Tab-separated table of C-alpha atoms (C1' of nucleotides) in Angstrom:
chain	number	residue	atom	x	y	z
A	3	MET	CA	111.509	107.597	111.217
A	4	GLY	CA	110.954	109.521	108.044
A	5	ARG	CA	111.217	108.386	104.511
A	6	ALA	CA	113.977	106.874	102.532
A	7	PRO	CA	116.689	109.303	101.555
A	8	CYS	CA	116.092	111.439	98.516
A	9	CYS	CA	117.707	110.467	95.273
A	10	ASP	CA	121.287	111.573	95.144
A	11	LYS	CA	122.206	113.614	92.149
A	12	ASN	CA	125.389	111.750	91.381
A	13	GLY	CA	125.337	110.488	87.836
A	14	LEU	CA	122.113	112.236	87.010
A	15	LYS	CA	121.917	114.290	83.863
A	16	ARG	CA	121.223	117.983	83.938
A	17	GLY	CA	120.624	120.714	81.408
A	18	PRO	CA	118.385	120.786	78.377
A	19	TRP	CA	116.225	117.799	77.640
A	20	THR	CA	116.683	115.861	74.440
A	21	THR	CA	113.785	114.742	72.278
A	22	ASP	CA	114.558	111.171	73.237
A	23	GLU	CA	114.223	111.989	76.919
A	24	ASP	CA	110.990	113.847	76.232
A	25	GLU	CA	109.658	110.856	74.381
A	26	ILE	CA	110.584	108.478	77.175
A	27	LEU	CA	108.904	110.680	79.755
A	28	VAL	CA	105.743	111.211	77.742
A	29	ASN	CA	105.474	107.554	76.864
A	30	TYR	CA	105.926	106.514	80.451
A	31	ILE	CA	103.259	108.892	81.743
A	32	ASN	CA	100.834	107.959	79.006
A	33	LYS	CA	101.448	104.282	79.526
A	34	ASN	CA	100.908	104.526	83.264
A	35	ASN	CA	97.976	106.921	83.116
A	36	GLY	CA	99.875	109.503	85.072
A	37	HIS	CA	103.241	110.243	86.512
A	38	GLY	CA	102.701	108.555	89.846
A	39	SER	CA	105.573	109.275	92.186
A	40	TRP	CA	107.962	111.704	90.610
A	41	ARG	CA	110.751	110.357	92.725
A	42	SER	CA	110.497	106.838	91.399
A	43	LEU	CA	109.564	107.850	87.877
A	44	PRO	CA	113.076	108.376	86.467
A	45	GLN	CA	114.237	104.928	87.504
A	46	GLN	CA	111.104	103.204	86.282
A	47	ALA	CA	111.101	105.120	83.040
A	48	GLY	CA	114.811	104.703	82.502
A	49	LEU	CA	115.722	108.339	82.683
A	50	LEU	CA	118.949	109.652	84.148
A	51	ARG	CA	117.151	112.616	85.643
A	52	CYS	CA	115.970	113.469	89.099
A	53	GLY	CA	112.255	113.413	89.771
A	54	LYS	CA	112.144	117.114	90.227
A	55	SER	CA	113.602	117.704	86.802
A	56	CYS	CA	111.077	115.300	85.289
A	57	ARG	CA	108.204	117.021	87.019
A	58	LEU	CA	109.365	120.413	85.817
A	59	ARG	CA	109.823	119.212	82.265
A	60	TRP	CA	106.362	117.703	82.258
A	61	THR	CA	104.501	120.567	83.871
A	62	ASN	CA	106.243	123.311	81.941
A	63	TYR	CA	106.701	121.762	78.549
A	64	LEU	CA	105.397	118.287	77.817
A	65	ARG	CA	101.928	118.390	79.305
A	66	PRO	CA	99.414	117.842	76.508
A	67	ASP	CA	97.170	120.713	77.560
A	68	ILE	CA	99.905	123.285	77.258
A	69	LYS	CA	99.231	125.945	74.702
A	70	ARG	CA	102.353	126.704	72.747
A	71	GLY	CA	102.985	129.771	70.669
A	72	PRO	CA	102.881	133.496	71.245
A	73	PHE	CA	100.609	135.136	73.739
A	74	THR	CA	97.560	136.840	72.337
A	75	GLU	CA	96.704	140.439	73.077
A	76	GLU	CA	93.983	139.359	75.426
A	77	GLU	CA	96.330	137.101	77.310
A	78	GLN	CA	98.917	139.822	77.701
A	79	LYS	CA	96.362	142.323	78.875
A	80	LEU	CA	95.007	139.822	81.312
A	81	ILE	CA	98.442	139.099	82.686
A	82	ILE	CA	99.074	142.782	83.301
A	83	GLN	CA	95.711	143.199	84.940
A	84	LEU	CA	96.098	140.151	87.109
A	85	HIS	CA	99.619	141.168	88.030
A	86	GLY	CA	98.209	144.461	89.166
A	87	MET	CA	95.990	142.568	91.544
A	88	LEU	CA	98.130	139.633	92.534
A	89	GLY	CA	101.711	140.721	92.078
A	90	ASN	CA	104.293	138.077	91.261
A	91	ARG	CA	101.973	135.213	92.010
A	92	TRP	CA	102.573	133.488	88.768
A	93	ALA	CA	100.754	130.304	89.570
A	94	ALA	CA	97.615	132.208	90.460
A	95	ILE	CA	97.885	134.239	87.293
A	96	ALA	CA	98.507	131.124	85.249
A	97	SER	CA	95.369	129.545	86.640
A	98	GLN	CA	93.387	132.189	84.748
A	99	LEU	CA	95.127	131.482	81.467
A	100	PRO	CA	94.335	127.944	80.387
A	101	GLY	CA	97.222	126.216	78.734
A	102	ARG	CA	99.811	128.662	79.972
A	103	THR	CA	102.341	127.818	82.651
A	104	ASP	CA	103.514	130.009	85.445
A	105	ASN	CA	107.028	129.770	84.100
A	106	GLU	CA	105.938	130.953	80.687
A	107	ILE	CA	104.018	133.869	82.131
A	108	LYS	CA	106.903	134.770	84.374
A	109	ASN	CA	109.242	134.824	81.401
A	110	LEU	CA	106.837	136.942	79.399
A	111	TRP	CA	106.541	139.387	82.225
A	112	ASN	CA	110.257	139.693	82.776
A	113	THR	CA	111.153	139.978	79.112
A	114	HIS	CA	108.271	141.982	77.668
A	115	LEU	CA	105.559	143.288	79.894
A	116	LYS	CA	107.652	144.716	82.680
A	117	LYS	CA	109.788	146.681	80.279
A	118	ARG	CA	106.710	147.911	78.473
A	119	LEU	CA	105.281	149.296	81.668
A	120	VAL	CA	108.561	150.973	82.546
A	121	ARG	CA	108.746	152.582	79.135
A	122	SER	CA	105.235	153.862	79.659
A	123	GLY	CA	106.178	155.416	82.958
A	124	ILE	CA	104.462	152.793	85.049
A	125	ASN	CA	106.151	151.154	87.957
A	126	PRO	CA	105.785	147.421	87.298
A	127	GLN	CA	106.074	146.707	90.983
A	128	ASN	CA	102.926	148.510	91.993
A	129	HIS	CA	101.421	149.575	88.654
A	130	GLU	CA	101.543	153.201	89.588
A	131	PRO	CA	103.109	156.012	87.605
A	132	PHE	CA	106.653	156.998	88.344
A	133	THR	CA	107.060	160.463	89.705
A	134	SER	CA	109.781	162.820	88.590
A	135	ASP	CA	112.060	161.689	91.379
A	136	GLY	CA	111.593	158.052	90.516
A	137	SER	CA	109.400	157.243	93.463
A	138	THR	CA	105.735	156.422	93.289
A	139	PRO	CA	102.818	158.226	94.827
A	140	ARG	CA	100.820	156.833	97.670
A	141	ALA	CA	103.945	155.213	98.968
A	142	SER	CA	102.477	154.895	102.408
A	143	ALA	CA	99.805	152.488	101.308
A	144	SER	CA	101.205	149.097	100.545
A	145	THR	CA	100.312	147.686	97.186
A	146	THR	CA	99.402	144.391	98.699
A	147	THR	CA	97.060	146.040	101.095
A	148	ARG	CA	95.439	147.954	98.307
A	149	HIS	CA	95.110	144.770	96.310
A	150	MET	CA	93.433	143.169	99.225
A	151	ALA	CA	91.174	146.125	99.707
A	152	GLN	CA	90.238	146.031	96.058
A	153	TRP	CA	89.440	142.369	96.215
A	154	GLU	CA	87.422	142.788	99.307
A	155	SER	CA	85.586	145.805	97.997
A	156	ALA	CA	84.801	144.043	94.767
A	157	ARG	CA	83.518	141.104	96.701
A	158	LEU	CA	81.407	143.334	98.891
A	159	GLU	CA	79.822	144.989	95.945
A	160	ALA	CA	79.129	141.695	94.271
A	161	GLU	CA	77.758	140.056	97.340
A	162	ALA	CA	75.597	143.034	98.062
A	163	ARG	CA	74.198	142.869	94.575
A	164	LEU	CA	73.716	139.184	94.936
A	165	SER	CA	71.911	139.627	98.191
A	166	ARG	CA	69.697	142.317	96.794
A	167	ASP	CA	68.948	140.308	93.714
A	168	SER	CA	68.169	137.183	95.609
A	169	SER	CA	65.941	139.071	98.003
A	170	GLN	CA	64.037	140.529	95.086
A	171	PHE	CA	63.827	137.522	92.867
A	172	ASN	CA	64.438	134.696	95.256
A	173	THR	CA	66.611	132.949	92.729
A	174	PRO	CA	69.614	130.769	93.384
A	175	PHE	CA	72.982	132.419	93.442
A	176	LEU	CA	74.502	130.786	90.422
A	177	GLU	CA	71.467	131.213	88.278
A	178	LYS	CA	71.028	134.832	89.054
A	179	SER	CA	74.599	136.025	89.126
A	180	ASP	CA	76.284	133.902	86.580
A	181	SER	CA	77.593	137.008	84.951
A	182	ASP	CA	79.011	138.388	88.123
A	183	TYR	CA	82.715	138.416	87.477
A	184	PHE	CA	83.614	139.517	90.935
A	185	LEU	CA	82.186	136.571	92.716
A	186	ARG	CA	83.279	134.132	90.096
A	187	LEU	CA	86.783	135.461	90.270
A	188	TRP	CA	86.680	135.641	94.009
A	189	TYR	CA	85.723	132.019	94.292
A	190	SER	CA	88.116	130.961	91.552
A	191	ASP	CA	91.692	129.818	92.056
A	192	VAL	CA	92.860	133.378	91.905
A	193	GLY	CA	90.419	134.463	94.511
A	194	GLU	CA	91.282	131.495	96.636
A	195	SER	CA	94.958	132.210	96.494
A	196	PHE	CA	94.275	135.784	97.349
A	197	ARG	CA	92.031	134.860	100.217
A	198	LYS	CA	94.803	132.690	101.539
A	199	LEU	CA	97.397	135.428	101.237
A	200	PRO	CA	97.642	136.271	104.899
A	201	MET	CA	97.713	132.632	105.878
A	202	SER	CA	100.481	131.325	103.688
A	203	GLY	CA	102.625	132.090	100.755
A	204	LYS	CA	105.425	134.501	100.319
A	205	THR	CA	104.557	138.025	101.227
A	206	PRO	CA	107.070	140.764	100.750
A	207	SER	CA	108.864	141.247	103.997
A	208	ASP	CA	108.449	144.983	103.798
A	209	SER	CA	104.746	144.760	103.303
A	210	PRO	CA	102.415	145.795	106.070
A	211	ILE	CA	100.488	142.679	105.209
A	212	SER	CA	103.285	140.502	106.410
A	213	GLU	CA	103.508	142.481	109.579
A	214	ALA	CA	99.803	142.261	110.037
A	215	SER	CA	99.899	138.595	109.263
A	216	SER	CA	102.346	137.921	111.986
A	217	SER	CA	100.217	139.791	114.435
A	218	GLY	CA	97.002	138.264	113.227
A	219	LYS	CA	95.593	141.493	111.888
A	220	CYS	CA	95.267	140.335	108.337
A	221	ARG	CA	92.607	137.933	109.240
A	222	SER	CA	90.930	140.775	110.960
A	223	ILE	CA	90.845	142.760	107.778
A	224	SER	CA	89.166	139.916	106.007
A	225	ALA	CA	86.835	139.279	108.863
A	226	VAL	CA	86.092	142.940	109.130
A	227	THR	CA	85.231	143.306	105.521
A	228	THR	CA	83.080	140.229	105.687
A	229	GLU	CA	81.183	141.706	108.561
A	230	ILE	CA	80.965	144.962	106.731
A	231	SER	CA	79.576	143.211	103.719
A	232	HIS	CA	76.929	141.556	105.844
A	233	CYS	CA	76.135	144.828	107.503
A	234	LEU	CA	75.913	146.744	104.275
A	235	MET	CA	74.028	144.003	102.530
A	236	GLY	CA	71.577	143.954	105.345
A	237	SER	CA	71.248	147.680	105.158
A	238	ALA	CA	70.819	147.560	101.427
A	239	ILE	CA	68.085	145.005	101.745
A	240	MET	CA	66.395	146.947	104.496
A	241	GLY	CA	66.769	150.160	102.557
A	242	ALA	CA	68.734	151.749	105.323
A	243	ASP	CA	71.063	154.616	104.740
A	244	GLN	CA	74.647	153.485	104.727
A	245	ASP	CA	76.471	156.619	105.582
A	246	ASP	CA	80.069	156.905	106.526
A	247	ASP	CA	79.195	156.883	110.164
A	248	ILE	CA	77.662	153.439	109.991
A	249	GLU	CA	80.645	152.093	108.101
A	250	TYR	CA	83.014	153.657	110.543
A	251	LYS	CA	81.177	152.276	113.527
A	252	VAL	CA	81.272	148.795	112.150
A	253	PHE	CA	84.966	148.968	111.406
A	254	LYS	CA	85.677	150.518	114.733
A	255	SER	CA	83.643	147.954	116.585
A	256	VAL	CA	85.379	145.045	114.964
A	257	THR	CA	88.930	146.300	114.805
A	258	GLY	CA	89.082	148.935	117.417
A	259	GLU	CA	91.396	150.741	115.075
A	260	ASP	CA	91.114	153.497	112.537
A	261	MET	CA	93.710	152.040	110.251
A	262	VAL	CA	91.513	149.544	108.524
A	263	TYR	CA	88.844	152.115	108.070
A	264	ARG	CA	91.291	154.447	106.442
A	265	ILE	CA	92.284	151.718	104.032
A	266	TYR	CA	88.666	151.121	103.319
A	267	LYS	CA	87.941	154.778	102.864
A	268	SER	CA	90.910	155.211	100.565
A	269	MET	CA	89.367	152.906	98.051
A	270	ASP	CA	87.693	154.254	94.990
A	271	ASP	CA	84.184	155.363	95.746
A	272	ASN	CA	83.063	153.864	92.500
A	273	VAL	CA	84.129	150.493	93.708
A	274	ILE	CA	82.466	150.299	97.026
A	275	ARG	CA	79.555	152.669	96.781
A	276	GLY	CA	78.911	153.201	93.144
A	277	SER	CA	79.686	156.322	91.158
A	278	ASP	CA	76.804	158.368	92.520
A	279	SER	CA	77.668	159.160	96.078
A	280	SER	CA	74.410	160.992	96.564
A	281	SER	CA	72.384	157.927	95.833
A	282	THR	CA	70.368	156.641	98.712
A	283	ASN	CA	71.298	153.149	97.754
A	284	LYS	CA	75.022	153.326	97.472
A	285	LEU	CA	75.302	149.761	96.324
A	286	ASP	CA	73.491	150.322	93.089
A	287	ASP	CA	74.926	148.647	90.056
A	288	SER	CA	77.546	150.670	88.309
A	289	SER	CA	77.562	151.119	84.596
A	290	GLU	CA	81.240	150.360	84.624
A	291	SER	CA	82.451	146.936	83.749
A	292	PRO	CA	83.466	144.709	86.616
A	293	MET	CA	87.077	144.889	85.562
A	294	ASP	CA	86.999	148.669	85.459
A	295	MET	CA	85.929	148.671	89.024
A	296	LEU	CA	88.167	145.894	90.116
A	297	LEU	CA	91.303	147.409	88.753
A	298	ASP	CA	92.718	150.755	89.600
A	299	TYR	CA	95.343	151.290	87.027
A	300	PRO	CA	96.749	154.774	87.178
A	301	MET	CA	95.825	155.233	83.561
A	302	ASN	CA	92.222	154.504	84.465
A	303	ASN	CA	92.580	151.183	82.817
A	304	ASP	CA	93.501	152.828	79.589
A	305	MET	CA	95.877	150.307	78.120
A	306	SER	CA	96.368	152.065	74.845
A	307	PHE	CA	100.038	152.376	75.622
A	308	PHE	CA	100.106	148.639	75.662
A	309	GLU	CA	98.183	148.167	72.472
A	310	ASP	CA	100.398	150.520	70.523
A	311	ASP	CA	103.126	147.998	70.027
A	312	MET	CA	101.311	144.878	70.989
A	313	HIS	CA	101.383	143.573	67.465
A	314	ASN	CA	105.123	143.308	67.720
A	315	TYR	CA	104.695	140.460	70.141
A	316	ALA	CA	101.449	138.819	69.259
A	317	THR	CA	101.025	136.996	66.019
A	318	SER	CA	97.494	135.908	66.616
A	319	THR	CA	94.927	138.613	67.062
A	320	SER	CA	91.286	138.542	67.912
A	321	ALA	CA	88.634	140.105	65.780
A	322	ASN	CA	86.849	141.508	68.769
A	323	VAL	CA	89.408	143.027	71.046
A	324	GLU	CA	87.774	144.189	74.208
A	325	ASN	CA	88.946	145.617	77.442
A	326	ASP	CA	86.460	143.476	79.271
A	327	PHE	CA	87.913	140.912	81.523
A	328	ILE	CA	87.857	137.426	80.111
A	329	CYS	CA	87.110	135.077	82.933
A	330	PRO	CA	87.559	131.487	81.794
A	331	LEU	CA	85.534	130.024	84.611
B	5	DA	C1'	130.549	136.781	57.225
B	6	DA	C1'	131.786	137.465	61.968
B	7	DA	C1'	131.404	139.286	66.480
B	8	DG	C1'	128.941	141.319	70.105
B	9	DA	C1'	124.639	142.595	72.438
B	10	DG	C1'	120.318	141.789	73.752
B	11	DA	C1'	116.158	138.944	73.843
B	12	DA	C1'	113.849	134.717	74.697
B	13	DC	C1'	113.131	130.743	77.107
B	14	DA	C1'	114.152	126.367	79.378
B	15	DA	C1'	115.939	124.706	83.413
B	16	DC	C1'	117.747	124.933	88.019
B	17	DC	C1'	117.805	126.383	92.922
B	18	DG	C1'	116.075	127.046	97.265
B	19	DC	C1'	112.260	127.983	100.240
B	20	DA	C1'	107.824	126.878	102.411
B	21	DG	C1'	103.830	124.141	103.280
B	22	DT	C1'	102.121	119.586	103.469
B	23	DA	C1'	102.233	114.609	103.675
B	24	DC	C1'	104.180	110.631	105.184
B	25	DT	C1'	106.589	107.312	108.249
C	19	DA	C1'	105.926	114.356	117.977
C	20	DA	C1'	109.644	114.647	115.084
C	21	DG	C1'	112.204	113.984	111.099
C	22	DT	C1'	112.169	113.588	106.256
C	23	DA	C1'	110.326	113.449	101.563
C	24	DC	C1'	107.146	115.436	98.321
C	25	DT	C1'	105.215	119.142	95.950
C	26	DG	C1'	104.402	123.759	94.422
C	27	DC	C1'	106.103	128.112	93.896
C	28	DG	C1'	108.948	132.230	92.762
C	29	DG	C1'	113.585	133.896	91.813
C	30	DT	C1'	117.534	133.271	89.221
C	31	DT	C1'	120.756	131.416	85.922
C	32	DG	C1'	122.458	129.465	81.706
C	33	DT	C1'	121.938	128.480	76.973
C	34	DT	C1'	120.266	129.413	72.513
C	35	DC	C1'	118.438	132.464	69.177
C	36	DT	C1'	118.070	136.846	66.796
C	37	DC	C1'	119.371	141.235	65.590
C	38	DT	C1'	122.677	144.879	64.846
C	39	DT	C1'	127.004	146.696	63.564
DNA sequence: AAAGAGAACAACCGCAGTACT
DNA sequence: AAGTACTGCGGTTGTTCTCTT
């Protein structure tokens, strides 16, 4: 049963790679049109390294599509914004920055960005301001849950708009909503990883999400919000009034609990219903950018604190620096 | 110029999910 | 079905570089 034993590490080299080793590895992969089995690669290539070390060296350093050099302002902003949504999910963050590795982003965060946030009075763990006693407000609401709620709310808004648009214009989704960052992000790698959060991955043990996951409630949240989106989209299309009572009834009917509804209600009104709460159609497009709505930085997405000394870390700057989210999809 | 401190980054470790036998 | 390897991921460590005194 099982496979052959893993390579023993006796006699294998460790530590920094030499240029000769790099060359051997690159040549081997190029020659064979890929790395093949990492386990057998070192022997076949003539390297005194374990396969894991080779894989790491390749993926983090030698891969031809890796972008070397300092991070641009846009990249650093994006990392902070994505970290606010995803937490320490470096691979998911890296998937939105072509050419950057999760390791590189992790290092940048730990050496630069985290400290910058702390200096600015922002808790890098949850992206909320520190209070005088060192704690953070809204401590009862888990960051992960809020992230999830934000994702879901953004998706609801986008899908509602999509539904409305398609009902009005009868045009295919991708043609009509190509500019819809929410849906594109939602269906991107980041969105996928986020959607999978309750199902797998490492969730902080103290997070209500992990508790909910173990009891199956996380799926309920997702399912609930999906149903809500369908309900609200239907209402939007039919021109029905989506008042709080309707929302509450739907949540209540699906979950049987008030908790999820409270999470939902705690979200920014601008996100889920648009800025004008008196509007009869609460799903009207907002004038805010998608990222403004998607993110809820305590500084209202004002990242001036970050820009102040950004030039100390970025050597390449863009002529048109924008706060808009750059979605490389 | 030398020593120490801190920053930067590459590499390693261990865990978890998946694939394979 | 069970055991093991493979792979990806995040946390951590170790080494090198840079700056300050």
